[in-house]
XYZ file of C-alpha atoms in Angstrom:
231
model
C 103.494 83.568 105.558
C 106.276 82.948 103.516
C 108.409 79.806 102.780
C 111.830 80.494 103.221
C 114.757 78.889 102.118
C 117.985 80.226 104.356
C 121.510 79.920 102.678
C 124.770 80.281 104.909
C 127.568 81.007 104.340
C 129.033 79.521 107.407
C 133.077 81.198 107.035
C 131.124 84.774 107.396
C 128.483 83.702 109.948
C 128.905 82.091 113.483
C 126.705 78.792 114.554
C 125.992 80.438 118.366
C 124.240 82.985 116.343
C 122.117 81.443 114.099
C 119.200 80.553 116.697
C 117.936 83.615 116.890
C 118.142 83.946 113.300
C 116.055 81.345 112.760
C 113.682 82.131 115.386
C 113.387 85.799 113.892
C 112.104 84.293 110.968
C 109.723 81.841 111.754
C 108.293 84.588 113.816
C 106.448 85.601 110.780
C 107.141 83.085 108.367
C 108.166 79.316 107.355
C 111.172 78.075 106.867
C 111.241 75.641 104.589
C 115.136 74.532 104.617
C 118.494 75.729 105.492
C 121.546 74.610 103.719
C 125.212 75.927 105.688
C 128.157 76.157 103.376
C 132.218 75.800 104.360
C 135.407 74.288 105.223
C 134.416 72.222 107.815
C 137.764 70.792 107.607
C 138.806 73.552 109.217
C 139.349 74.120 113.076
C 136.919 77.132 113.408
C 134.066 75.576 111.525
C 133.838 72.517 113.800
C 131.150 73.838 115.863
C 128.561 74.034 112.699
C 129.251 70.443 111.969
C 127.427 69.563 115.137
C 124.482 72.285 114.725
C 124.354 71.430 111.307
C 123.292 68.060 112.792
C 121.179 68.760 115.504
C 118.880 71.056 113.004
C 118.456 69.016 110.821
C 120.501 71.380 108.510
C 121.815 70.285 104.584
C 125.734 70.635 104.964
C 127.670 71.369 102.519
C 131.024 70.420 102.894
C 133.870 72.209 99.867
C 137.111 71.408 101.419
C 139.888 74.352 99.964
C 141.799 72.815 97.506
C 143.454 75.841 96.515
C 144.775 78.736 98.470
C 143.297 81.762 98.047
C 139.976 80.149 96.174
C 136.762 79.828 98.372
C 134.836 76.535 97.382
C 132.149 77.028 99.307
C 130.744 80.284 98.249
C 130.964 79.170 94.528
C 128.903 75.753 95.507
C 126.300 78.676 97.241
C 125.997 80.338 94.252
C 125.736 77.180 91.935
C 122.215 75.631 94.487
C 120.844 79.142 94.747
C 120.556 79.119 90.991
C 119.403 75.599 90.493
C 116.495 76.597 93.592
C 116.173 79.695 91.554
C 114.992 77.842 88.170
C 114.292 74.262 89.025
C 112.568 74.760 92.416
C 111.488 78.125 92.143
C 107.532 76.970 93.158
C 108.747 75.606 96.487
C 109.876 78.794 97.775
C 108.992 82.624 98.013
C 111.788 84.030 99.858
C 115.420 83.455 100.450
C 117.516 84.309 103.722
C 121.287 85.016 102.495
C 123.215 84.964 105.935
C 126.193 86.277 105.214
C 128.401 89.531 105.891
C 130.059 89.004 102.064
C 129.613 91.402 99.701
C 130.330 88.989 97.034
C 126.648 87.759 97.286
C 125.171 91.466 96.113
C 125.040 89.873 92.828
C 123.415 87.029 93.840
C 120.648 88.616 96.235
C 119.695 90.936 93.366
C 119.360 87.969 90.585
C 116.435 86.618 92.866
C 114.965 89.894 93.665
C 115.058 90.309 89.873
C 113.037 86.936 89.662
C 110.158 87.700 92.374
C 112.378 86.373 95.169
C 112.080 88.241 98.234
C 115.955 88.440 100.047
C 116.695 89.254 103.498
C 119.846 89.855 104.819
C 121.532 88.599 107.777
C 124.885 89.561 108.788
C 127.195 91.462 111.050
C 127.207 95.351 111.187
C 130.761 95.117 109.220
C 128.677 93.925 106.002
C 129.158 96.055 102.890
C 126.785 98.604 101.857
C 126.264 96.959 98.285
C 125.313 93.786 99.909
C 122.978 95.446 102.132
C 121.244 97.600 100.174
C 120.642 94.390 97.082
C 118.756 92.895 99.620
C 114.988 93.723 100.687
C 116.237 93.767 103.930
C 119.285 93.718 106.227
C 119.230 92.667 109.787
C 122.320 93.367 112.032
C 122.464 90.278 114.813
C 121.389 92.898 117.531
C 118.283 94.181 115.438
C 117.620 90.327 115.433
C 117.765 89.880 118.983
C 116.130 93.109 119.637
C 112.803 92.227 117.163
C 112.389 88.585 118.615
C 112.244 90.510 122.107
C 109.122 91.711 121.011
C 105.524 90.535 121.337
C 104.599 88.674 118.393
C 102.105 90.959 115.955
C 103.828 93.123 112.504
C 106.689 92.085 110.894
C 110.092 92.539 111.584
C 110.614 94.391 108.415
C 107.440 96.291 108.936
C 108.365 97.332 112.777
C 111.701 98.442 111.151
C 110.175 100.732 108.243
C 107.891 102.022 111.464
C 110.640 102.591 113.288
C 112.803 104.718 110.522
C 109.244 106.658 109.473
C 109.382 107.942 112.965
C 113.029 108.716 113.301
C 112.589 110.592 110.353
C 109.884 112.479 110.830
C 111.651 113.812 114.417
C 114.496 115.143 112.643
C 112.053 117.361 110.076
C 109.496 118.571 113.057
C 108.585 122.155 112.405
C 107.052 124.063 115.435
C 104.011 122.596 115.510
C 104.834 119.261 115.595
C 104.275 118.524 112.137
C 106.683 117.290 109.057
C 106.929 118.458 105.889
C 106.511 114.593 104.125
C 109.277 115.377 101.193
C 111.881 116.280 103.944
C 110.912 112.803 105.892
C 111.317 111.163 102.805
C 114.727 112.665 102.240
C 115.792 111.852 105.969
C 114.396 108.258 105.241
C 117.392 107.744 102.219
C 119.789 109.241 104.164
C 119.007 106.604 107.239
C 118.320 103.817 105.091
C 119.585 103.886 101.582
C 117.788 100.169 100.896
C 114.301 101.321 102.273
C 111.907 102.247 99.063
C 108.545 102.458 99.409
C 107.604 100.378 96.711
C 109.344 97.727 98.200
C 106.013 98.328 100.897
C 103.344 98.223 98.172
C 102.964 102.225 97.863
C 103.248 103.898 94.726
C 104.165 107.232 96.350
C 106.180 107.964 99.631
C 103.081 109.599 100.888
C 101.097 106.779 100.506
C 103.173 104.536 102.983
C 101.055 106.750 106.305
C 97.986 105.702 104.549
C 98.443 101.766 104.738
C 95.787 99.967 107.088
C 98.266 99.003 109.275
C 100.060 102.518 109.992
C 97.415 105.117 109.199
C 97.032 104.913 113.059
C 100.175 105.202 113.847
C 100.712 108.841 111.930
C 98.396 112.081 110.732
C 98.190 113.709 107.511
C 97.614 116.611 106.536
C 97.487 119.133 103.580
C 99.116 122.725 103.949
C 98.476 124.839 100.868
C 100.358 122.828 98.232
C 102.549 120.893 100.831
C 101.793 117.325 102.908
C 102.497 117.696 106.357
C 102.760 114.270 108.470
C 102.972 113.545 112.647
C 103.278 110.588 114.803
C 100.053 110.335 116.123
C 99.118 110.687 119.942
């Protein structure tokens, strides 16, 4: 379980949505604290101001003093580098929710320093801000995941889902997929998704993980690794 610290940036991000959010991820891990950055000045902020209350939530209010300049997603960056080197032991992961692509730079200076990032955003988000974090999460893949029965991870029942997406499009006519052609379909579907990121050294090596090797079937053709979903 990790502890999680959730940054948001509240101008990209909408209050009604963040329950879920923050039910997704205490699913699986602990959140440790949530800070919500903005204008709240401003008419269409209001309704964080209240949430921000009844969650117990760290506000941060940066009132636009200059057109055209965004306050609040400079005081973001400024606390995610003072948790980053002055409070790095209290947390393990960070939740950047956010559909700015501004914060790419950001997500991949903690993933640089051990800090695991996930995403949370709308569908509009950026690719580059998507693919520097660990993981993305579109609001209806969050609603979707919390919809099912507690057990693997989000990210884990999302790499399960891609592995067998991908090995459909590469079936030959036995039912069986050449593993360097799933592994080609998985980039193409998922740009961000590495297996290293899941603790295997080789592509291969993600079917063979105690929690999947049930899941799928290898097998060796002449000089070639064949894989299946398993019955």
């Amino acid at each position: 379980m990790k502890r999680t610290i959730c940054l948001i940036d509240a101008e990209n991000y909408s209050a009604k949505k963040l329950s879920e959010v923050t039910k997704f991820i205490q699913r699986n891990d602990n959140l440790v604290e949530m800070r919500v950055y903005g204008d709240f000045s401003r008419p269409g902020l209001k309704t964080w101001t209240k949430y921000a209350t009844s969650k117990n939530m760290i506000l941060v209010d940066e009132p636009g003093a200059v057109a055209g300049k965004n306050s609040s997603d400079i005081s973001l960056v400024v606390d995610a580098m003072t948790l980053l080197y002055e409070r790095r032991h209290e947390f393990d992961q960070v939740a950047l929710i956010t559909s700015d692509s501004d914060f790419a730079v950001l997500a991949r200076r903690f993933r640089k320093n051990g800090v695991d990032v996930q995403g949370f955003g709308e569908a509009k988000a950026p690719e580059n801000f998507r693919m520097a974090c660990n993981n993305y999460w579109c609001y209806n893949e969050v609603v979707e995941e919390n919809k099912r029965p507690h057990g693997l991870s989000g990210p884990l029942l999302k790499l399960i889902k891609l592995l067998k997406k991908a090995i459909q499009q590469n079936l030959n006519a036995d039912g069986w997929a050449m593993t360097a052609s799933v592994n080609r379909s998985v980039r193409s579907l998922n740009p961000s998704i590495h297996h290293k990121r899941y603790g295997a050294k080789k592509f291969s090596d993600l079917f063979r993980r105690s929690d999947l090797r049930t899941m799928f079937e290898l097998r060796r053709v002449g000089d070639s690794l064949q894989v299946k979903i398993a019955c």
